[in-house]
Coordinates of C-alpha atoms and ligand atoms in Angstrom, one line a residue:
X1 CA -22.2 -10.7 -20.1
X2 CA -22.0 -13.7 -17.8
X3 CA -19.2 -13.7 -15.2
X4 CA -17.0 -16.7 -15.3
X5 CA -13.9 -17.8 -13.6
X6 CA -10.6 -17.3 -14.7
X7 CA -8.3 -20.1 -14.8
X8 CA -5.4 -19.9 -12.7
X9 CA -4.1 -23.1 -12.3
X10 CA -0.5 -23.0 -13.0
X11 CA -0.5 -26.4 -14.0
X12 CA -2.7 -25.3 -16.6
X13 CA -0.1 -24.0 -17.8
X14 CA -2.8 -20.9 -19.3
X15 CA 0.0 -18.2 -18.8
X16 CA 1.8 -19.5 -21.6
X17 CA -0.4 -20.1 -24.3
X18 CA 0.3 -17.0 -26.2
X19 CA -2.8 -14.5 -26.2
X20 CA -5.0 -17.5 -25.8
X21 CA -5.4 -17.5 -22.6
X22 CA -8.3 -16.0 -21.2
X23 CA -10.1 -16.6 -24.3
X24 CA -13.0 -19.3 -23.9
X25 CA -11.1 -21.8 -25.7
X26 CA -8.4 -21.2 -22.8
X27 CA -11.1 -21.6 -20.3
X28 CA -12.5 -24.7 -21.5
X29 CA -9.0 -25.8 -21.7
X30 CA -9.0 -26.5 -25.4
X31 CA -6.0 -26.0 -27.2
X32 CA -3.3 -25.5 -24.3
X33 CA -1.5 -28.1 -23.9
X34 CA -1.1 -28.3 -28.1
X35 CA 0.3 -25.2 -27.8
X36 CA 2.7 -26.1 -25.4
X37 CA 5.7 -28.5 -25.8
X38 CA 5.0 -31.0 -22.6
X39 CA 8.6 -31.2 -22.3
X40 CA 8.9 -27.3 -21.9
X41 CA 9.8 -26.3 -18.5
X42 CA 7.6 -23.9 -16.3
X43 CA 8.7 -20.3 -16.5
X44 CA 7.0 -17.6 -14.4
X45 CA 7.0 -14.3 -15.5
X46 CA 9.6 -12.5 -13.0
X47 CA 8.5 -8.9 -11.7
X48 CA 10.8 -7.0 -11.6
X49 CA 12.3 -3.3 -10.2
X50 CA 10.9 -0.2 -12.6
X51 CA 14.9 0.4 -12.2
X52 CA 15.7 -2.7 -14.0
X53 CA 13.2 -4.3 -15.9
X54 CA 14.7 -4.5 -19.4
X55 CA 13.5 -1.2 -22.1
X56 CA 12.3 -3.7 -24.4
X57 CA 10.1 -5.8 -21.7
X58 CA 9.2 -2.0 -20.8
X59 CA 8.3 -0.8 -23.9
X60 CA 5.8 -3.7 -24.6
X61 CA 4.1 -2.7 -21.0
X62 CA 4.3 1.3 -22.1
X63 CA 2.3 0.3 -25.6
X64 CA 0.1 -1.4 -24.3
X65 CA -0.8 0.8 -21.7
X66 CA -0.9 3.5 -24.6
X67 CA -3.4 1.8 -26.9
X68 CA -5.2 0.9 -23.7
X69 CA -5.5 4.5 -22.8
X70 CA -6.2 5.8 -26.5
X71 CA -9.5 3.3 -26.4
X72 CA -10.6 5.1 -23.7
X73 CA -10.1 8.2 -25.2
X74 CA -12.1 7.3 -27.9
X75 CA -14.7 5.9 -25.6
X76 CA -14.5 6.5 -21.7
X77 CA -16.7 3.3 -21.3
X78 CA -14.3 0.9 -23.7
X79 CA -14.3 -2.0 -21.6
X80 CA -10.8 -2.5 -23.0
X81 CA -9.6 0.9 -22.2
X82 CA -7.3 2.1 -19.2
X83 CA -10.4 3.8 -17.7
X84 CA -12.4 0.6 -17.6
X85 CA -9.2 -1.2 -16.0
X86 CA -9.3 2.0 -13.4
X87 CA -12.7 1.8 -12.4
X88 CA -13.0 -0.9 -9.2
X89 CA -10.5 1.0 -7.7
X90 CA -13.2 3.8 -7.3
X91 CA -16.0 0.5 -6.7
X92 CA -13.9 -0.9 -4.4
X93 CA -11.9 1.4 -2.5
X94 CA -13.7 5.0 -2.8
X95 CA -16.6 4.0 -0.3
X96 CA -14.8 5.1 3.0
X97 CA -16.0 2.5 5.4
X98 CA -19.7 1.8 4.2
X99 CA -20.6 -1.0 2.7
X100 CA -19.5 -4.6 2.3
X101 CA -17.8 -4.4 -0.7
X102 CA -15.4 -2.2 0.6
X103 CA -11.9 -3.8 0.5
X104 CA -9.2 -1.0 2.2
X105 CA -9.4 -1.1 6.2
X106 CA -9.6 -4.4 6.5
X107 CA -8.0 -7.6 5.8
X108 CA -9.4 -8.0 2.0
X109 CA -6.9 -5.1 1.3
X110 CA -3.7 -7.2 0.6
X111 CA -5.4 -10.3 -1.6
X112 CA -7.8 -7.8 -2.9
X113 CA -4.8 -5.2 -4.4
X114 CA -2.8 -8.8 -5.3
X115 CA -5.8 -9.9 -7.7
X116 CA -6.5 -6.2 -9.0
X117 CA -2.7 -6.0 -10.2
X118 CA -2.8 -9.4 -11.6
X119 CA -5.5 -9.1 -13.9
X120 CA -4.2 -6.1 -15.0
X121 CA -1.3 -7.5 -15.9
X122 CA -2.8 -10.1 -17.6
X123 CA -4.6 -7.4 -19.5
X124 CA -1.4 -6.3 -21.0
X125 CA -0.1 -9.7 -21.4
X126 CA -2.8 -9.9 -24.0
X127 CA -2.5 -6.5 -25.5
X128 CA 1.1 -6.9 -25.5
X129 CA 0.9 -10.3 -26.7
X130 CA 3.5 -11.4 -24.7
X131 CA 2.8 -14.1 -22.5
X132 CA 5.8 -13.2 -20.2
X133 CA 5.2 -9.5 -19.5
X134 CA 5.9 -8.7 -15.5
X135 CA 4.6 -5.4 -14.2
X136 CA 7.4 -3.9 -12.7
X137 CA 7.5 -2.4 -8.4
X138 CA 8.9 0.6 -7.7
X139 CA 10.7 0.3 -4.6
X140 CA 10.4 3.4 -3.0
X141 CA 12.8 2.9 0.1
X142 CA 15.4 2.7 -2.3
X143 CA 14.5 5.4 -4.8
X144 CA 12.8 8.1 -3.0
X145 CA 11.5 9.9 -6.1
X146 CA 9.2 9.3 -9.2
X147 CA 11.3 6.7 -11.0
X148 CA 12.5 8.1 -14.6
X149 CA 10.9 5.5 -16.3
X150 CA 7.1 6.5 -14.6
X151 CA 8.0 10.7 -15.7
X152 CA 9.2 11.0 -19.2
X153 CA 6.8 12.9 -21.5
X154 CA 6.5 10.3 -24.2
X155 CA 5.9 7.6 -21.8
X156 CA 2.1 6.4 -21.1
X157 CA 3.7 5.4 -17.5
X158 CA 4.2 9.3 -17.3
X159 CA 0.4 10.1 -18.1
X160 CA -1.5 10.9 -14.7
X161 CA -2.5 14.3 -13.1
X162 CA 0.4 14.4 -10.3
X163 CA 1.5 17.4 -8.3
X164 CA 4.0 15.7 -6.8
X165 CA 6.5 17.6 -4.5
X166 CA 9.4 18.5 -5.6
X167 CA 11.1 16.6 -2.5
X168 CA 12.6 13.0 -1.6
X169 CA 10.0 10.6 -0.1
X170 CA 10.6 11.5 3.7
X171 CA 11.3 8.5 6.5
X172 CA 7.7 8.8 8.0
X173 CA 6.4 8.5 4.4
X174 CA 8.1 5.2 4.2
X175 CA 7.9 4.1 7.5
X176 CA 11.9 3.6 8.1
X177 CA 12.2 4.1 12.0
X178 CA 15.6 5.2 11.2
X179 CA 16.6 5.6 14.9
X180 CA 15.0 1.4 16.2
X181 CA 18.0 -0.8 15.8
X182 CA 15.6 -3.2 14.9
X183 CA 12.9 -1.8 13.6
X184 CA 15.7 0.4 10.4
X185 CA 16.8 -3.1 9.5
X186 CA 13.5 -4.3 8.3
X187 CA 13.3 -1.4 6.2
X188 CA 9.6 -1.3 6.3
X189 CA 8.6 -1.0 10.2
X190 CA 5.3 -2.6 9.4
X191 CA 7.3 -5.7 8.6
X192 CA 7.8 -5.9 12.0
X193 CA 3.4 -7.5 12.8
X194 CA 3.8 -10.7 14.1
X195 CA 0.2 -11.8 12.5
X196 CA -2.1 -11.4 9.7
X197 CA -5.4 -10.4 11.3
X198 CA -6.2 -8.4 13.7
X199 CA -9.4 -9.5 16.0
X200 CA -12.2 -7.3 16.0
X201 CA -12.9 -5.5 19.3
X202 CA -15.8 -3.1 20.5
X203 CA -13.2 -0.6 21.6
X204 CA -11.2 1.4 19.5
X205 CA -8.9 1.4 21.9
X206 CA -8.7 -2.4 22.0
X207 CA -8.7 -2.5 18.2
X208 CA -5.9 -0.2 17.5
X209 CA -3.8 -2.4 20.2
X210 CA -4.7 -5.4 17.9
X211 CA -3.8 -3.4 14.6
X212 CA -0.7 -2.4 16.1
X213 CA 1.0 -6.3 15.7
X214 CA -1.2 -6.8 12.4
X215 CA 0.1 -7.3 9.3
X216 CA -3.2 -7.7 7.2
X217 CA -5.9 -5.9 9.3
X218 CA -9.3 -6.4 10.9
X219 CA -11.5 -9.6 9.6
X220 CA -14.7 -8.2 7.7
X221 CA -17.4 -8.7 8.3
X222 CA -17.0 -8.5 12.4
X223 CA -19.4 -9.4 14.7
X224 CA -19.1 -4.9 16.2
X225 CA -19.1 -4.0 12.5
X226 CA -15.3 -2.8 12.9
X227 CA -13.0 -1.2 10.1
X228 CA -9.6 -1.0 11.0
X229 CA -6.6 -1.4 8.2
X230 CA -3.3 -2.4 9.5
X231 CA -0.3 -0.2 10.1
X232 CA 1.2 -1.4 6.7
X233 CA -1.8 -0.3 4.9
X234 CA -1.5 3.3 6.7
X235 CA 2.1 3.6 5.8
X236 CA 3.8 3.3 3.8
X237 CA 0.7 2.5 1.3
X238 CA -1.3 6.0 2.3
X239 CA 1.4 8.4 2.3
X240 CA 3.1 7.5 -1.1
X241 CA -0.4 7.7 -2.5
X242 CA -0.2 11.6 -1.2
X243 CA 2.7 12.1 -2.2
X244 CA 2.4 10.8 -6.0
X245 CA -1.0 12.7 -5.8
X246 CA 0.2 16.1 -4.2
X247 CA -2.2 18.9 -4.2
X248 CA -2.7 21.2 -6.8
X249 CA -1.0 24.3 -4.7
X250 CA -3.5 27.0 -6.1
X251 CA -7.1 25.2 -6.3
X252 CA -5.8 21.9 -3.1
X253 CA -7.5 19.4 -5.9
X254 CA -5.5 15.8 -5.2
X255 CA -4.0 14.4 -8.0
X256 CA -4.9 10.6 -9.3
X257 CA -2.9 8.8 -6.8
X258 CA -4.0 11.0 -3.6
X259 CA -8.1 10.2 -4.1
X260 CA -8.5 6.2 -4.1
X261 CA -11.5 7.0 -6.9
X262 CA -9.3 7.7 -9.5
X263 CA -6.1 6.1 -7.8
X264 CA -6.2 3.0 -10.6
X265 CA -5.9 5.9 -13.4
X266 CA -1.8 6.4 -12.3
X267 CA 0.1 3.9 -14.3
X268 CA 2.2 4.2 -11.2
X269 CA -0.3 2.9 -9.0
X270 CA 0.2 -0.7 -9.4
X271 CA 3.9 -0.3 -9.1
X272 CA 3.0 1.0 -5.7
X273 CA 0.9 -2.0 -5.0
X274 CA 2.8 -4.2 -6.6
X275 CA 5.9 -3.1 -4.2
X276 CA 3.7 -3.7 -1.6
X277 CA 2.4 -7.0 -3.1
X278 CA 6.0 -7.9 -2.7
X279 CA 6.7 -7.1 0.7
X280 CA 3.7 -8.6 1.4
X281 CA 6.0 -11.7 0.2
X282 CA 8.6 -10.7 2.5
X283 CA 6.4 -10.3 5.4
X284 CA 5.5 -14.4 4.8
X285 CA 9.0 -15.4 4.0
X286 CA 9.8 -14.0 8.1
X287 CA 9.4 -16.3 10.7
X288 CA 6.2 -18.1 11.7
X289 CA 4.3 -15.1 10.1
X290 CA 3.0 -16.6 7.0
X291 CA 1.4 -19.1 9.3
X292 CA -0.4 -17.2 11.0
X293 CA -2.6 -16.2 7.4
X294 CA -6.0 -17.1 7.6
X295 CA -7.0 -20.6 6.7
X296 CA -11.1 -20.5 7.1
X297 CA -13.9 -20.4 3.7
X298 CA -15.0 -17.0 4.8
X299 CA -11.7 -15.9 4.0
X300 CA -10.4 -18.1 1.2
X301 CA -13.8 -18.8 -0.5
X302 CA -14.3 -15.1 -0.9
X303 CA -14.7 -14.3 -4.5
X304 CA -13.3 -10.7 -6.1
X305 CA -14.6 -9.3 -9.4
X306 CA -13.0 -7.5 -12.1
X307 CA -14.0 -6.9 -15.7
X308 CA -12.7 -8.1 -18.4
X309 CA -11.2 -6.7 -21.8
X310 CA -14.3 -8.1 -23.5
X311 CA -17.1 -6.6 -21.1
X312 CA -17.2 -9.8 -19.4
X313 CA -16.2 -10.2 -15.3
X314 CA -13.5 -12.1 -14.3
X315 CA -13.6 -13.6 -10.4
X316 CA -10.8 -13.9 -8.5
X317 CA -10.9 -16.4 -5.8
X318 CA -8.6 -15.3 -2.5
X319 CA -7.5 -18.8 -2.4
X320 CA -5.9 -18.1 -5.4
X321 CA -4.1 -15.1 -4.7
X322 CA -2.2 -16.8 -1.4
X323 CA 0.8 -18.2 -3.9
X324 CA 1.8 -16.0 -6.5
X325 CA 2.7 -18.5 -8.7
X326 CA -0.5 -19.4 -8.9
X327 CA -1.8 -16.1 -10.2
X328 CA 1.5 -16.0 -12.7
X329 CA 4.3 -14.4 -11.4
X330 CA 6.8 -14.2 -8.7
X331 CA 9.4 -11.2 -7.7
X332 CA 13.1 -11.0 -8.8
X333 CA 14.1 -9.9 -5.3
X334 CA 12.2 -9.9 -1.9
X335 CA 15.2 -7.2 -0.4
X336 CA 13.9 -4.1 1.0
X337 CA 16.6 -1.7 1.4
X338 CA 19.1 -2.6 -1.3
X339 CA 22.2 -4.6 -1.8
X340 CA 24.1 -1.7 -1.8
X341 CA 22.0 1.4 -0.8
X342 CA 22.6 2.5 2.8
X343 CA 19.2 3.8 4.1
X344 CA 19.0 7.9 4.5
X345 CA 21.0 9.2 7.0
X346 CA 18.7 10.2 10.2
X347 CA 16.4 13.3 9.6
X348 CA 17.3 14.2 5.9
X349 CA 13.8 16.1 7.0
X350 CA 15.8 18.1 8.8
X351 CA 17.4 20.2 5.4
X352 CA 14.2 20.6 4.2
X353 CA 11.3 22.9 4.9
X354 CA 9.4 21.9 7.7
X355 CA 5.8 22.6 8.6
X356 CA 4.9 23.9 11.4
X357 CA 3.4 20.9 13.5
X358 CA -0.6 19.8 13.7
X359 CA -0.2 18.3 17.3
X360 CA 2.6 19.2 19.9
X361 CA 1.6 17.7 23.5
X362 CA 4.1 17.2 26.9
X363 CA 4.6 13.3 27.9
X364 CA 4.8 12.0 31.3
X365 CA 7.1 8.9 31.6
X366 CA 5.5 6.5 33.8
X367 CA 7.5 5.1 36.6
X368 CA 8.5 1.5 36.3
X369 CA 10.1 -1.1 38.6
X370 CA 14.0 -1.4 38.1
X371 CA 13.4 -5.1 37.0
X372 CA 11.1 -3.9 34.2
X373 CA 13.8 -4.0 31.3
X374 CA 11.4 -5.9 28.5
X375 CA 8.7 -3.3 28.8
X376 CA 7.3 -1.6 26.1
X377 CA 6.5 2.4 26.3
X378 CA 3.1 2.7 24.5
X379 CA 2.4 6.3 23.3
X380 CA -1.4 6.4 23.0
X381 CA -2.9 9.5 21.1
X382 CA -6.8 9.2 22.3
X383 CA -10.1 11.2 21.1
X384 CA -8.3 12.5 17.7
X385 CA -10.3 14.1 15.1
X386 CA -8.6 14.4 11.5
X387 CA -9.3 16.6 8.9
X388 CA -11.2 16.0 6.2
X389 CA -8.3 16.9 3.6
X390 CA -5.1 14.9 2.5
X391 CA -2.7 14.4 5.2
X392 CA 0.9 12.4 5.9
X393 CA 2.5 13.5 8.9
X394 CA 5.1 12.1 11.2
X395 CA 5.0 11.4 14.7
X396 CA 7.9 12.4 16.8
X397 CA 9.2 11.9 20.1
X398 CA 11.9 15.0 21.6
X399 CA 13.2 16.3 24.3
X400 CA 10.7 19.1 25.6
X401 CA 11.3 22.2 23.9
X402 CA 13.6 21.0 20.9
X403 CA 11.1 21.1 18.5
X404 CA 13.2 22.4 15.3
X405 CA 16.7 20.9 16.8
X406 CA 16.8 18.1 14.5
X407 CA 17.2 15.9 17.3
X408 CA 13.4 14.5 17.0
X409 CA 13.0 10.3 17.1
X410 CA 10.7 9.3 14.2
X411 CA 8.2 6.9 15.7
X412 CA 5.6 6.2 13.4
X413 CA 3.4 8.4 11.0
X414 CA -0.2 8.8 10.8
X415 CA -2.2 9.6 7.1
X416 CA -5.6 10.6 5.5
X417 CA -6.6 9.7 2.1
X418 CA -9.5 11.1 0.0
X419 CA -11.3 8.5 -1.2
X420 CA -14.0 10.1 -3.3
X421 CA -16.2 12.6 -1.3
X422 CA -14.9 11.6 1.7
X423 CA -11.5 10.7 3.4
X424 CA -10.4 7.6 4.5
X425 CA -9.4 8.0 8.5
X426 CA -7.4 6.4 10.0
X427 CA -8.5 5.7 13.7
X428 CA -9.6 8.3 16.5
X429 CA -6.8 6.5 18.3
X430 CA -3.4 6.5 17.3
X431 CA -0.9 4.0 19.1
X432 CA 2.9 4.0 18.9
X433 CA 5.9 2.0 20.5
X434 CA 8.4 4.3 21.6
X435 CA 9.8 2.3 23.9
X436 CA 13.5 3.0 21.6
X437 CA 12.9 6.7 21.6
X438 CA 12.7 6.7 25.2
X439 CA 15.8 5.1 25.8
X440 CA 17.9 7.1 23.2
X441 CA 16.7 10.5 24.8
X442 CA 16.9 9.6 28.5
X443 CA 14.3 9.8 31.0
X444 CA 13.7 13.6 30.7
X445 CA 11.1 15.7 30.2
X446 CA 9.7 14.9 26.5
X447 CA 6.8 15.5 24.1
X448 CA 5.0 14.2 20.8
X449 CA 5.2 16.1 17.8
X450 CA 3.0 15.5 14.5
X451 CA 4.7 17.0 11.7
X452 CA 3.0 17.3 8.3
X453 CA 4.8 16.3 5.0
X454 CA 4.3 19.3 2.3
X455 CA 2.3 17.9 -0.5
X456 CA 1.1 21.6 -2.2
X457 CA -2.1 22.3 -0.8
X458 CA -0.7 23.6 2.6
X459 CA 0.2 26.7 0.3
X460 CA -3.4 27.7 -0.4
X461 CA -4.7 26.6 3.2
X462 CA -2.4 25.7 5.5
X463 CA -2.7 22.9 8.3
X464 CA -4.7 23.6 11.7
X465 CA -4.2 21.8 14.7
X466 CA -5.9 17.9 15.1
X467 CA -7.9 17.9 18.2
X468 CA -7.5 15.4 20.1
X469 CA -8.5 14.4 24.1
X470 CA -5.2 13.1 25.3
X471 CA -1.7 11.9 24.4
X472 CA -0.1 10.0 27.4
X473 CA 2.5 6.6 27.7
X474 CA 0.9 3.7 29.0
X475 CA 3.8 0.5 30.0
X476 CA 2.9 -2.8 28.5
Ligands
C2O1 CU1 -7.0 0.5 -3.0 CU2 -3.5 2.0 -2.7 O1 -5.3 1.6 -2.8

């Protein structure tokens, strides 16, 4: 089948054309505006929270995911089956760093995941016939389980391997540094990159000091040939994968969500993405940041594909995926943490069972001059060589010796996602700010600490220490 190009001019007006769209009539643009009143006004189809999209706007989106799902039953290559719709998450994203087509670590993840989502949605849309149909989020620093909606039997939303813990989505999972004044109120810590792409540098060293203030990652292709994903894309977006996913806890197989090749089969995946669609949205609505998106034909003349219900490919320009109204929809909310929910007290880790840590090294506090005040403390793990399992951990700062106090300071996590046959890892050097942790413990004598977050397989093998070469604080 040829590939073709959707249409996704709003002014088009496509969205609204009740099942037509999509259809080659649609794309040649017959028929459209007879099916719409020219007087109508414009209404984009509002995603919403899985806590409060309406049953029956949900129970369109759970059919059609249920007949989509029974085609592929029937037929595991149905182009219009949930399997088909599954399958360039595994082209796509199971290729752990070879190849150009691969769109995590680097800064194709964002649009990339925006016009996956989007087409699926449009997919059930059509299914659905219901032109307004949203996908809904799930807004995990809210609701730190498995919504409901995405577990009850009868549901197709429920239908996925999972081995979930049987826990609340931890702070380092989530990336709320609960103990930064500023960092807490963004919710998201990520939120906090000051720019979309990160430059591509020879050193790791350099690049992970670039990723640090990204929001979108590393440009691809670079000039050294340089994979590096931002700090949003390795958490929160790799440890809720894990943690959906789990382990099986007697043969440490990941679920769906915790192996990017069969990620797309989750029904929950693209409530994941699409919560991270929308803070993607808030990260733009901040500031100067959205400025700071690249404006060049490499990046907005790149083309994604996907195919199509009828075994055709649809292409997704990245142009089109910087407005969302543009690809058809727009969020209810961009709020992170909740009108009314407080975020987690500090350490609700601290209740729970707690593994013994993967890395524990001492920390020397550089001297600095008295007049130094805006300085930042740079922790710098260097040389560090992650296993080749699934693993979310988090990385503390405490006073020496106070390992199982409580009294830890979250500072950042660090995660490993299978991705196929092979794991998706996240730099041999690890940089965090705890610049705040040092200042709420005193100058004393302190050390790092990388906890991992139980996700089953521990039980059958348990963690071993990451080697690494050094862990020391630099002053910026
Ligand atoms: Cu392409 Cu969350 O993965």
């Amino acid at each position: 089948m040829p590939k073709r190009k959707i249409e996704f001019s709003y002014a088009r007006r496509e969205i609204f054309s009740k099942g037509a769209f999509l259809t080659t009539g649609a794309l040649l643009g017959v028929g459209i505006s007879r099916m719409m009143g020219a007087a109508e006004p414009p209404k984009i189809p509002t995603r919403q929270s899985i806590e409060t999209i309406s049953q029956s706007d949900l129970g369109k989106i759970e059919g059609a995911i249920q007949e989509m799902m029974d085609r592929s039953q029937k037929n595991a290559k149905d182009p219009r089956g949930w399997l088909a719709n599954a399958e360039p998450h595994r082209t796509f994203c199971a290729l752990a760093g070879v190849g150009p087509s691969q769109i995590h670590g680097c800064y194709w993840f964002l649009p990339w995941h925006r016009a996956y989502i989007a087409i699926t949605e449009r997919k059930i849309r059509e299914i659905a016939k219901d032109p307004s149909l949203a996908l809904p989020y799930w807004n995990w620093s809210v609701n730190r389980r498995i919504p409901n909606r995405f577990s009850r039997k009868q549901s197709a939303l429920s239908k996925a391997v999972r081995f979930t813990p049987n826990r609340d989505l931890r702070n380092s999972e989530i990336d709320l540094l609960i103990d930064d004044p500023v960092l807490s109120q963004l919710g998201v810590a990520a939120l906090n990159a000051r720019k979309f792409v990160a430059t591509a540098q020879k050193e790791d060293f350099d690049l992970a000091m670039e990723l640090r203030q990204s929001f979108g990652g590393v440009a691809r292709p670079n000039k050294f040939d340089k994979y590096g994903g931002s700090r949003f894309e390795l958490t929160p977006h790799g440890p809720v994968h894990v943690y959906v996913g789990g382990e099986n806890p007697t043969t440490g197989e990941p679920g769906d969500m915790s192996d990017f090749a069969t990620a797309g089969r989750d029904p929950i995946f693209f409530a994941h993405h699409g919560n991270l669609d929308r803070l993607w949205e808030k990260w733009r609505s901040m500031g100067k940041n959205k400025a700071t998106e690249p404006n060049d034909d490499l990046f907005l003349k790149n083309k994604f594909v996907f195919p199509w219900l009828d075994g055709s490919s649809v292409e997704v320009l990245v142009s089109e995926t910087m407005d969302t109204k543009t690809l058809g929809y727009q969020y209810d909310t961009l709020d992170v943490l909740g009108a009314a929910v407080k975020p987690m007290a500090t350490n609700p880790e601290a209740a729970t069972t707690v593994l013994p840590p993967i890395l524990n090294a001492p920390l020397t506090i550089p001297a600095t001059p008295e007049s130094a005040e805006k300085r930042r403390y740079i922790l710098i793990i260097d040389g560090l060589q992650f296993p080749a399992r699934n693993l979310s951990a988090g990385v503390y700062v405490s006073l020496r010796g106070k390992l199982n106090s409580g009294a830890r300071i979250l500072v950042g996590s660090i995660s490993v996602v299978r991705s196929g046959q092979n794991y998706v890892f996240p730099s041999t050097v690890q940089i965090f700010d705890v610049t705040e942790a040092i200042a709420a413990l005193g100058r004393a004598e302190i050390e790092v600490i990388v906890v991992p977050n139980a996700i089953g397989g521990e039980k059958r093998l348990p963690y071993q220490s990451i080697p690494y070469k050094s862990a020391r604080i630099s002053v910026q």
